[in-house]
Tab-separated table of C-alpha atoms in Angstrom:
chain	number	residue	atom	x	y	z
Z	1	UNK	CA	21.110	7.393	-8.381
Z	2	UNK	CA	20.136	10.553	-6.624
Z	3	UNK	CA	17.992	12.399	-4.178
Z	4	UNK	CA	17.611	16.291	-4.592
Z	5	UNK	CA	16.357	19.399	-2.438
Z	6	UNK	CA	16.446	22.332	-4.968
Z	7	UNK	CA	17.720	25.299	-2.803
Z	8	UNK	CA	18.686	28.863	-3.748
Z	9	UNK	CA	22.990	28.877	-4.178
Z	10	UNK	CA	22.547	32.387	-5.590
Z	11	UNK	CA	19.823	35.390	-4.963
Z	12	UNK	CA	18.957	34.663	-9.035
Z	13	UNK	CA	17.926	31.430	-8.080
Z	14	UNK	CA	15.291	32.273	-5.677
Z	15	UNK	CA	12.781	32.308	-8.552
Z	16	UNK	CA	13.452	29.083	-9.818
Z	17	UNK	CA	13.884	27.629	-6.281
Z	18	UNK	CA	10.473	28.367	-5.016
Z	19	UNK	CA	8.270	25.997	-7.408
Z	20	UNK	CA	10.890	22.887	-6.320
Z	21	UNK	CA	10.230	23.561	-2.595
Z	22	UNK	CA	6.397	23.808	-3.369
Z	23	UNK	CA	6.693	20.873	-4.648
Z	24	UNK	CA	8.360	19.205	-1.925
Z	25	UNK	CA	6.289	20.342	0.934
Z	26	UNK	CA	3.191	19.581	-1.350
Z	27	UNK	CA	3.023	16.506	-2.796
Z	28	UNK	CA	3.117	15.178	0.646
Z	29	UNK	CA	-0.356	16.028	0.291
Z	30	UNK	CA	-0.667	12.717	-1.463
Z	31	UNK	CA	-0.200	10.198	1.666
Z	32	UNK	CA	-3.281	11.772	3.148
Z	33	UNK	CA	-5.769	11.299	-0.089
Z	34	UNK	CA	-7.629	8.732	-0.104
Z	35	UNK	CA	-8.310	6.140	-2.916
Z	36	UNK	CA	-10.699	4.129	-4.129
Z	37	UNK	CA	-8.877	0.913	-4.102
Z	38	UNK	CA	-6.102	0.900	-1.706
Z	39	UNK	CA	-4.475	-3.171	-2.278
Z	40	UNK	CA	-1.682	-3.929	0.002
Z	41	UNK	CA	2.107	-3.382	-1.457
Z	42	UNK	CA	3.245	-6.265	-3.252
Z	43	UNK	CA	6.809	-7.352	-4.999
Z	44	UNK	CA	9.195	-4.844	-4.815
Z	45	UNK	CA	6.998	-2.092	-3.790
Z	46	UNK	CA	6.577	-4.215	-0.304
Z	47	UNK	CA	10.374	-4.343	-0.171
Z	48	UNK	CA	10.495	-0.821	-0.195
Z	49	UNK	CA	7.639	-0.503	2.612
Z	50	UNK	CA	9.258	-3.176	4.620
Z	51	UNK	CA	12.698	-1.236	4.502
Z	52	UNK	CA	11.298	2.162	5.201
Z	53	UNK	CA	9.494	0.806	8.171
Z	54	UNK	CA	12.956	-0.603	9.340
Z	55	UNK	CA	14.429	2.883	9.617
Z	56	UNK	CA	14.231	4.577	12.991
Z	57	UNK	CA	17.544	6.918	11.942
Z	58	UNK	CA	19.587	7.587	9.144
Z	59	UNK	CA	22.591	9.452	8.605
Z	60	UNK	CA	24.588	10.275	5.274
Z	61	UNK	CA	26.459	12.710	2.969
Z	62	UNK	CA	24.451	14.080	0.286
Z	63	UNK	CA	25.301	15.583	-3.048
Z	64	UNK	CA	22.200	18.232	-4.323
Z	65	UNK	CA	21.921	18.822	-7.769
Z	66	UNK	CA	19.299	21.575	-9.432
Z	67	UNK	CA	18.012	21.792	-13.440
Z	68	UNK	CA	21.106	23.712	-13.899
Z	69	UNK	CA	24.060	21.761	-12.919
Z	70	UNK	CA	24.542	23.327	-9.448
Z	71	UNK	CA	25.685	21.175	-7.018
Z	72	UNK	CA	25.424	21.743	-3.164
Z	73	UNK	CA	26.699	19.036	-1.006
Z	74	UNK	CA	25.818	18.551	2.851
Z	75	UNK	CA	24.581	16.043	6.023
Z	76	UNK	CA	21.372	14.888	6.180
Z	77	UNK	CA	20.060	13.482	10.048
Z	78	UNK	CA	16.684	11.311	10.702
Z	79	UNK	CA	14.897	10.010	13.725
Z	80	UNK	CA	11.694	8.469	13.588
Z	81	UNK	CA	8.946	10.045	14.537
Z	82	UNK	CA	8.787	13.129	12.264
Z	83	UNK	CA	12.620	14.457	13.046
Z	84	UNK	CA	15.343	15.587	9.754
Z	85	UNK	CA	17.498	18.183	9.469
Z	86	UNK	CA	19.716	19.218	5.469
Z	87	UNK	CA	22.843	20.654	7.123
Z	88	UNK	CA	24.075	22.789	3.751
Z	89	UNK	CA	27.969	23.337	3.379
Z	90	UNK	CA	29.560	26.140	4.569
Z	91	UNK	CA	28.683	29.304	2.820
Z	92	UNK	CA	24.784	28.511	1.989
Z	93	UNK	CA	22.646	29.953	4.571
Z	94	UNK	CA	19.985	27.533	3.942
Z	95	UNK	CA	18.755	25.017	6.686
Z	96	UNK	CA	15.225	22.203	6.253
Z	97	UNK	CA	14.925	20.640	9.475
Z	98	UNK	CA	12.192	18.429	11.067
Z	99	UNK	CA	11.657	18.925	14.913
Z	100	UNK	CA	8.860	16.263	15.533
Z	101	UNK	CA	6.169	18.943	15.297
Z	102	UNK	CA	6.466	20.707	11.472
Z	103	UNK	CA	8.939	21.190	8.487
Z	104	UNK	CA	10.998	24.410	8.500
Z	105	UNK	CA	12.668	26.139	5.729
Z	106	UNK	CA	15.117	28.570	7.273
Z	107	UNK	CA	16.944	31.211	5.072
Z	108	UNK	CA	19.524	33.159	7.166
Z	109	UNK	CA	20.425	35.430	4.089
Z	110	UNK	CA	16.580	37.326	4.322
Z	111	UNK	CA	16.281	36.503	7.791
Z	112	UNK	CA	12.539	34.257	6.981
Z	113	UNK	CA	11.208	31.056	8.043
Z	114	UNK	CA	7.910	28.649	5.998
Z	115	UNK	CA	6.828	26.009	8.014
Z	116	UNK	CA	4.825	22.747	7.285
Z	117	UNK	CA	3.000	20.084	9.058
Z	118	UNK	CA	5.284	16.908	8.898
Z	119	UNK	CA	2.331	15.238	7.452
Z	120	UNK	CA	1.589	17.446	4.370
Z	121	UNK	CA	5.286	16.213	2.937
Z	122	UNK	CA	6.563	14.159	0.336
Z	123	UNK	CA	9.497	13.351	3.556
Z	124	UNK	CA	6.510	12.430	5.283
Z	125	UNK	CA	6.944	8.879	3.665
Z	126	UNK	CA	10.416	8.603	5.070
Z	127	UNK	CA	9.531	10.393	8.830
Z	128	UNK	CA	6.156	8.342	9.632
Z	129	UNK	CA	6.325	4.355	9.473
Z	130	UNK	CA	3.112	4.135	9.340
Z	131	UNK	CA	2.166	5.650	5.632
Z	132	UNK	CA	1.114	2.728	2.873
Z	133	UNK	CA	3.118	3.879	-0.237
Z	134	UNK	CA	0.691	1.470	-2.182
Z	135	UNK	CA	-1.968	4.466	-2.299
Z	136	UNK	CA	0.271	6.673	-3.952
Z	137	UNK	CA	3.684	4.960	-5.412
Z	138	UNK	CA	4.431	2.644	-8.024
Z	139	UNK	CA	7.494	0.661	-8.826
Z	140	UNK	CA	9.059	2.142	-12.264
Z	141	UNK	CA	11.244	-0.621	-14.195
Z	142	UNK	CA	15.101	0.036	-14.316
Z	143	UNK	CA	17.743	-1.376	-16.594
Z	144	UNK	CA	19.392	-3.196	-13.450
Z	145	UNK	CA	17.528	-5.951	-11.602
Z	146	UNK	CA	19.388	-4.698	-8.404
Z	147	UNK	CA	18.420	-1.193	-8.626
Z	148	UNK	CA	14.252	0.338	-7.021
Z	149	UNK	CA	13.136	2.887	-8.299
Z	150	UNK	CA	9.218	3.896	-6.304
Z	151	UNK	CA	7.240	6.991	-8.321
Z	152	UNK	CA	5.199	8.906	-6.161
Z	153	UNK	CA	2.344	11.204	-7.757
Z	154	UNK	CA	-0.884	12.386	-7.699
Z	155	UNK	CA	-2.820	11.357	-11.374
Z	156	UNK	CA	-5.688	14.141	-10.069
Z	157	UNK	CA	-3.149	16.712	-8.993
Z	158	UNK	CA	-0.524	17.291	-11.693
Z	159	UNK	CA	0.576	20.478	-10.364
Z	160	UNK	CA	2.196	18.322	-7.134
Z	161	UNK	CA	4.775	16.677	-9.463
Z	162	UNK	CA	6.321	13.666	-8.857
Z	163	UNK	CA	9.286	12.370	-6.811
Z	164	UNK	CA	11.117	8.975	-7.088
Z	165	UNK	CA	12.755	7.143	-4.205
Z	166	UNK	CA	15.650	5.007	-5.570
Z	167	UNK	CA	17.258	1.879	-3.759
Z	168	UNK	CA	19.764	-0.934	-4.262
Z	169	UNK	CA	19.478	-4.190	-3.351
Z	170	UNK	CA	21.564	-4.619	-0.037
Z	171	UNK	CA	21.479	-7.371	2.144
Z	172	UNK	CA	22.784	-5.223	5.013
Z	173	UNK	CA	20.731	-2.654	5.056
Z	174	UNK	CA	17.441	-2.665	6.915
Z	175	UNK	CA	14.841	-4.481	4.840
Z	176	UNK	CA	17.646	-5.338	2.524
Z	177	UNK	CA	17.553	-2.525	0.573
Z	178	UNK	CA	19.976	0.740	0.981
Z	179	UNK	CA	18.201	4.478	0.006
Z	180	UNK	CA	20.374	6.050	-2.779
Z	181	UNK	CA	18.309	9.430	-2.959
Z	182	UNK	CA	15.461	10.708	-4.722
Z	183	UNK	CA	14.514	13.344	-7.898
Z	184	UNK	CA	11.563	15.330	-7.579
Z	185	UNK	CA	9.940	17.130	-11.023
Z	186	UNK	CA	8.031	19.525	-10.729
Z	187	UNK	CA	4.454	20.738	-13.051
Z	188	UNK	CA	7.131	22.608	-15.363
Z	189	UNK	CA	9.487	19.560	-15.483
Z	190	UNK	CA	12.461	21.277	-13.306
Z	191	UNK	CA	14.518	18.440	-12.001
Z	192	UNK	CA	16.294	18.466	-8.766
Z	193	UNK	CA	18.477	15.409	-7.467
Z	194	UNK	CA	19.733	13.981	-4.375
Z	195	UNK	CA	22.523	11.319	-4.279
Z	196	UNK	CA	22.997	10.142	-0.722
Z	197	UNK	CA	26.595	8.481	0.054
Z	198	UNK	CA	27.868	7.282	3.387
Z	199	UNK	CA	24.370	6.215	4.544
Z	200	UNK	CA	24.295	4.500	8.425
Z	201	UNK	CA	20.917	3.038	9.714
Z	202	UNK	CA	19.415	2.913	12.618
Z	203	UNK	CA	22.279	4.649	15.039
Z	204	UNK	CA	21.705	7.059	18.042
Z	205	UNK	CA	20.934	10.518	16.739
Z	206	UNK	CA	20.874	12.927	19.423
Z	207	UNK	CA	17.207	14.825	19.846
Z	208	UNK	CA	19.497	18.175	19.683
Z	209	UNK	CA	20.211	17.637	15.979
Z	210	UNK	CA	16.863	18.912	15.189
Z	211	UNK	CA	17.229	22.519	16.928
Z	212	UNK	CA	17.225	25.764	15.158
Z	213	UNK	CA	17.976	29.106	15.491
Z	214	UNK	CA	15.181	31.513	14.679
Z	215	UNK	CA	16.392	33.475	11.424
Z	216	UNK	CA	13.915	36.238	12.265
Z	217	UNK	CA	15.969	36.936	15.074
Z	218	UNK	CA	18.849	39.219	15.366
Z	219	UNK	CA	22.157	36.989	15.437
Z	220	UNK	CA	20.207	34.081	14.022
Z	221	UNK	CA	22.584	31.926	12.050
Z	222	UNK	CA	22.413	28.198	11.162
């Protein structure tokens, strides 16, 4: 069970990199739509809602992998409202992080910065308690009873993609249901998963997490 961020590991990759992180920072676009019919989350997919309204922090280990085989392996940090931060390993001079007022993608190898308004993000499902997953998710059937899986897409906006949140059954985790990670496919079917290990819930994550260092400066390093 995974959860992906496809990030550049070499300058080749850059290319291939850049439709994955559209899609990230655009399917978010989905929570604000509006629907026709919006019924309240039921079964499972209230499960889900219940546990991600549970979780005021996070913190775990993740394991990245992109439509090639790469692997990238880091930290991942969150604090409700709108705060996360994708600490890379050592030697990628990549950084996402959340600071309560947009999403930043830092890249201290060309010295540039995108930014993002927390809303207008696939995360922002996972950052703001108060999104209703039944307007955009669905539950998709798995071979094991104790494994979620939630699809997220837009039916009138192909070109967002589609990312799936995947749980397990867990009667100690908030909600009683633990996050194993997410894959997000893009329009041209590039997969990228995330496998989160070592997850802890709702512990004191220190506002000072979520500070950067401007890459556009001179000296700016993550």
């Amino acid at each position: 069970m995974a959860v992906q961020l496809f990030l550049p590991m070499l300058e080749k990759d850059r290319v291939t990199f850049r439709p994955l992180f559209a899609l990230l920072f655009a399917l978010p676009l989905i929570l604000a739509m509006p629907v026709a019919i919006a019924a309240p989350a039921t079964g499972d997919l209230a499960l889900v809602q219940d546990h991600l309204r549970s979780v005021e922090s996070l913190t775990a280990n993740f394991s990245q992998t992109d439509r090639n085989g790469k692997t990238l392996d880091g930290t991942l940090a969150l604090k409700k409202p709108g705060k996360i931060r994708f600490q890379y390993e050592k030697g990628v001079p990549i950084l996402i992080v959340g600071d309560g007022k947009a999403l930043w993608f830092l890249d201290y190898s060309v010295r540039q910065k995108q930014r993002w308004p927390i809303g207008n993000s696939p995360l922002g499902v996972l950052l703001d308690p108060n999104k209703d997953i039944s307007r955009f998710a669905k539950v998709v059937r798995t071979a094991d009873p104790r494994v979620i899986s939630v699809e997220a897409s837009d039916p009138r906006h192909p070109e967002y993609g589609r990312i799936t949140l995947v749980f397990a059954r867990d009667a100690s985790a908030p909600g009683g249901l633990m996050m194993q990670g997410w894959v997000a496919l893009d329009a041209q079917n590039n997969r990228t998963t995330i496998r989160l290990s070592n997850q802890l819930f709702n512990r004191p994550v220190a506002d000072r997490a979520f500070r950067w260092t401007d890459p556009t400066l001179r000296g700016g390093r993550n």
